[in-house]
């Protein structure tokens, strides 16, 4: 059983790693960003912590790339169905999210 304390620490680490990934992208180091995301996801899996929703749209589940709209991903909105379709331009993987009105 994983304690809430450990989960909280894991969540903090995930947040830090995503911030680092963002910074790495700014420094034009996408490979580094990828490694931070891989690590964040591993921590999440090991500690049974979900990736916070604000980060879910920021990486590709398939190739772990940090997604930046109009740079390495395409975003399409379907306002009728309230869906966001994000296409990773690195590997072509498509993620679909539901958003609230
Ligand atoms: Zn991808």
PDB file of C-alpha atoms and ligand atoms in Angstrom:
ATOM      1  CA  UNK A   1       0.000   0.000   0.000  1.00  0.00           C
ATOM      2  CA  UNK A   2       1.415   3.360  -0.973  1.00  0.00           C
ATOM      3  CA  UNK A   3       0.914   6.056   1.616  1.00  0.00           C
ATOM      4  CA  UNK A   4      -0.666   9.387   0.798  1.00  0.00           C
ATOM      5  CA  UNK A   5       2.574  11.026   1.814  1.00  0.00           C
ATOM      6  CA  UNK A   6       4.495   9.117  -0.854  1.00  0.00           C
ATOM      7  CA  UNK A   7       1.822   9.948  -3.406  1.00  0.00           C
ATOM      8  CA  UNK A   8       2.097  13.632  -2.591  1.00  0.00           C
ATOM      9  CA  UNK A   9       5.866  13.512  -3.018  1.00  0.00           C
ATOM     10  CA  UNK A  10       5.418  11.687  -6.326  1.00  0.00           C
ATOM     11  CA  UNK A  11       2.985  14.336  -7.529  1.00  0.00           C
ATOM     12  CA  UNK A  12       5.423  17.106  -6.605  1.00  0.00           C
ATOM     13  CA  UNK A  13       8.164  15.334  -8.544  1.00  0.00           C
ATOM     14  CA  UNK A  14       5.909  14.958 -11.561  1.00  0.00           C
ATOM     15  CA  UNK A  15       5.171  18.688 -11.491  1.00  0.00           C
ATOM     16  CA  UNK A  16       8.852  19.537 -11.238  1.00  0.00           C
ATOM     17  CA  UNK A  17       9.695  17.205 -14.108  1.00  0.00           C
ATOM     18  CA  UNK A  18       7.056  18.728 -16.357  1.00  0.00           C
ATOM     19  CA  UNK A  19       8.345  22.190 -15.578  1.00  0.00           C
ATOM     20  CA  UNK A  20      11.859  21.020 -16.391  1.00  0.00           C
ATOM     21  CA  UNK A  21      10.616  19.502 -19.644  1.00  0.00           C
ATOM     22  CA  UNK A  22       9.054  22.825 -20.597  1.00  0.00           C
ATOM     23  CA  UNK A  23      12.313  24.590 -19.831  1.00  0.00           C
ATOM     24  CA  UNK A  24      14.290  22.046 -21.847  1.00  0.00           C
ATOM     25  CA  UNK A  25      12.036  22.757 -24.842  1.00  0.00           C
ATOM     26  CA  UNK A  26      12.739  26.463 -24.473  1.00  0.00           C
ATOM     27  CA  UNK A  27      16.435  25.655 -24.513  1.00  0.00           C
ATOM     28  CA  UNK A  28      15.829  23.600 -27.661  1.00  0.00           C
ATOM     29  CA  UNK A  29      16.663  20.317 -26.025  1.00  0.00           C
ATOM     30  CA  UNK A  30      13.723  18.108 -26.955  1.00  0.00           C
ATOM     31  CA  UNK A  31      15.583  14.889 -26.125  1.00  0.00           C
ATOM     32  CA  UNK A  32      16.075  16.099 -22.581  1.00  0.00           C
ATOM     33  CA  UNK A  33      12.399  17.061 -22.336  1.00  0.00           C
ATOM     34  CA  UNK A  34      11.498  13.562 -23.490  1.00  0.00           C
ATOM     35  CA  UNK A  35      13.577  12.029 -20.726  1.00  0.00           C
ATOM     36  CA  UNK A  36      11.910  14.222 -18.087  1.00  0.00           C
ATOM     37  CA  UNK A  37       8.493  13.133 -19.310  1.00  0.00           C
ATOM     38  CA  UNK A  38       9.493   9.476 -19.352  1.00  0.00           C
ATOM     39  CA  UNK A  39      10.681   9.839 -15.785  1.00  0.00           C
ATOM     40  CA  UNK A  40       7.517  11.653 -14.671  1.00  0.00           C
ATOM     41  CA  UNK A  41       5.362   8.910 -16.167  1.00  0.00           C
ATOM     42  CA  UNK A  42       7.449   6.194 -14.518  1.00  0.00           C
ATOM     43  CA  UNK A  43       7.067   7.860 -11.135  1.00  0.00           C
ATOM     44  CA  UNK A  44       3.328   8.123 -11.725  1.00  0.00           C
ATOM     45  CA  UNK A  45       3.045   4.455 -12.580  1.00  0.00           C
ATOM     46  CA  UNK A  46       5.212   3.270  -9.727  1.00  0.00           C
ATOM     47  CA  UNK A  47       3.401   5.324  -7.119  1.00  0.00           C
ATOM     48  CA  UNK A  48      -0.022   4.904  -8.682  1.00  0.00           C
ATOM     49  CA  UNK A  49      -0.399   8.648  -9.212  1.00  0.00           C
ATOM     50  CA  UNK A  50      -2.223   9.976 -12.245  1.00  0.00           C
ATOM     51  CA  UNK A  51      -0.585  12.656 -14.351  1.00  0.00           C
ATOM     52  CA  UNK A  52      -2.439  15.886 -13.411  1.00  0.00           C
ATOM     53  CA  UNK A  53      -4.949  16.959 -16.050  1.00  0.00           C
ATOM     54  CA  UNK A  54      -3.127  20.211 -16.844  1.00  0.00           C
ATOM     55  CA  UNK A  55      -0.161  18.150 -18.079  1.00  0.00           C
ATOM     56  CA  UNK A  56      -2.095  15.491 -19.923  1.00  0.00           C
ATOM     57  CA  UNK A  57      -2.311  17.524 -23.097  1.00  0.00           C
ATOM     58  CA  UNK A  58       1.373  18.400 -22.957  1.00  0.00           C
ATOM     59  CA  UNK A  59       3.006  15.165 -23.963  1.00  0.00           C
ATOM     60  CA  UNK A  60       2.627  12.369 -26.468  1.00  0.00           C
ATOM     61  CA  UNK A  61       1.722   9.068 -24.843  1.00  0.00           C
ATOM     62  CA  UNK A  62       3.450   7.123 -27.551  1.00  0.00           C
ATOM     63  CA  UNK A  63       6.806   8.847 -27.998  1.00  0.00           C
ATOM     64  CA  UNK A  64       6.913  10.990 -24.800  1.00  0.00           C
ATOM     65  CA  UNK A  65       7.654  14.162 -26.693  1.00  0.00           C
ATOM     66  CA  UNK A  66       6.723  17.466 -25.026  1.00  0.00           C
ATOM     67  CA  UNK A  67       3.992  18.920 -27.228  1.00  0.00           C
ATOM     68  CA  UNK A  68       4.011  22.538 -28.306  1.00  0.00           C
ATOM     69  CA  UNK A  69       1.055  23.635 -30.454  1.00  0.00           C
ATOM     70  CA  UNK A  70       1.988  24.699 -33.991  1.00  0.00           C
ATOM     71  CA  UNK A  71       5.489  23.384 -33.439  1.00  0.00           C
ATOM     72  CA  UNK A  72       5.313  19.631 -32.978  1.00  0.00           C
ATOM     73  CA  UNK A  73       1.597  19.024 -32.628  1.00  0.00           C
ATOM     74  CA  UNK A  74      -1.642  19.936 -34.304  1.00  0.00           C
ATOM     75  CA  UNK A  75      -4.735  20.778 -32.296  1.00  0.00           C
ATOM     76  CA  UNK A  76      -8.209  20.502 -33.686  1.00  0.00           C
ATOM     77  CA  UNK A  77     -11.340  21.442 -31.818  1.00  0.00           C
ATOM     78  CA  UNK A  78     -14.661  19.784 -32.355  1.00  0.00           C
ATOM     79  CA  UNK A  79     -16.993  22.214 -30.631  1.00  0.00           C
ATOM     80  CA  UNK A  80     -20.112  20.163 -31.339  1.00  0.00           C
ATOM     81  CA  UNK A  81     -18.818  17.072 -29.574  1.00  0.00           C
ATOM     82  CA  UNK A  82     -16.621  19.040 -27.163  1.00  0.00           C
ATOM     83  CA  UNK A  83     -13.539  17.176 -28.178  1.00  0.00           C
ATOM     84  CA  UNK A  84      -9.954  18.249 -28.605  1.00  0.00           C
ATOM     85  CA  UNK A  85      -7.896  16.231 -31.023  1.00  0.00           C
ATOM     86  CA  UNK A  86      -4.149  16.506 -30.620  1.00  0.00           C
ATOM     87  CA  UNK A  87      -1.927  15.021 -33.297  1.00  0.00           C
ATOM     88  CA  UNK A  88       1.722  14.476 -32.466  1.00  0.00           C
ATOM     89  CA  UNK A  89       3.781  15.469 -35.491  1.00  0.00           C
ATOM     90  CA  UNK A  90       6.740  13.427 -34.278  1.00  0.00           C
ATOM     91  CA  UNK A  91       5.081  10.012 -34.435  1.00  0.00           C
ATOM     92  CA  UNK A  92       1.579  10.712 -35.724  1.00  0.00           C
ATOM     93  CA  UNK A  93      -0.169   9.533 -32.573  1.00  0.00           C
ATOM     94  CA  UNK A  94      -3.587  11.066 -31.969  1.00  0.00           C
ATOM     95  CA  UNK A  95      -4.988  11.894 -28.546  1.00  0.00           C
ATOM     96  CA  UNK A  96      -8.577  12.821 -28.029  1.00  0.00           C
ATOM     97  CA  UNK A  97      -9.807  14.701 -24.973  1.00  0.00           C
ATOM     98  CA  UNK A  98     -13.227  15.690 -23.866  1.00  0.00           C
ATOM     99  CA  UNK A  99     -13.581  19.176 -22.508  1.00  0.00           C
ATOM    100  CA  UNK A 100     -16.350  20.767 -20.534  1.00  0.00           C
ATOM    101  CA  UNK A 101     -18.498  23.605 -21.801  1.00  0.00           C
TER     102      UNK A 101
HETATM  103 ZN1  LIG B   1       4.403  11.172 -30.520  1.00  0.00          ZN
END
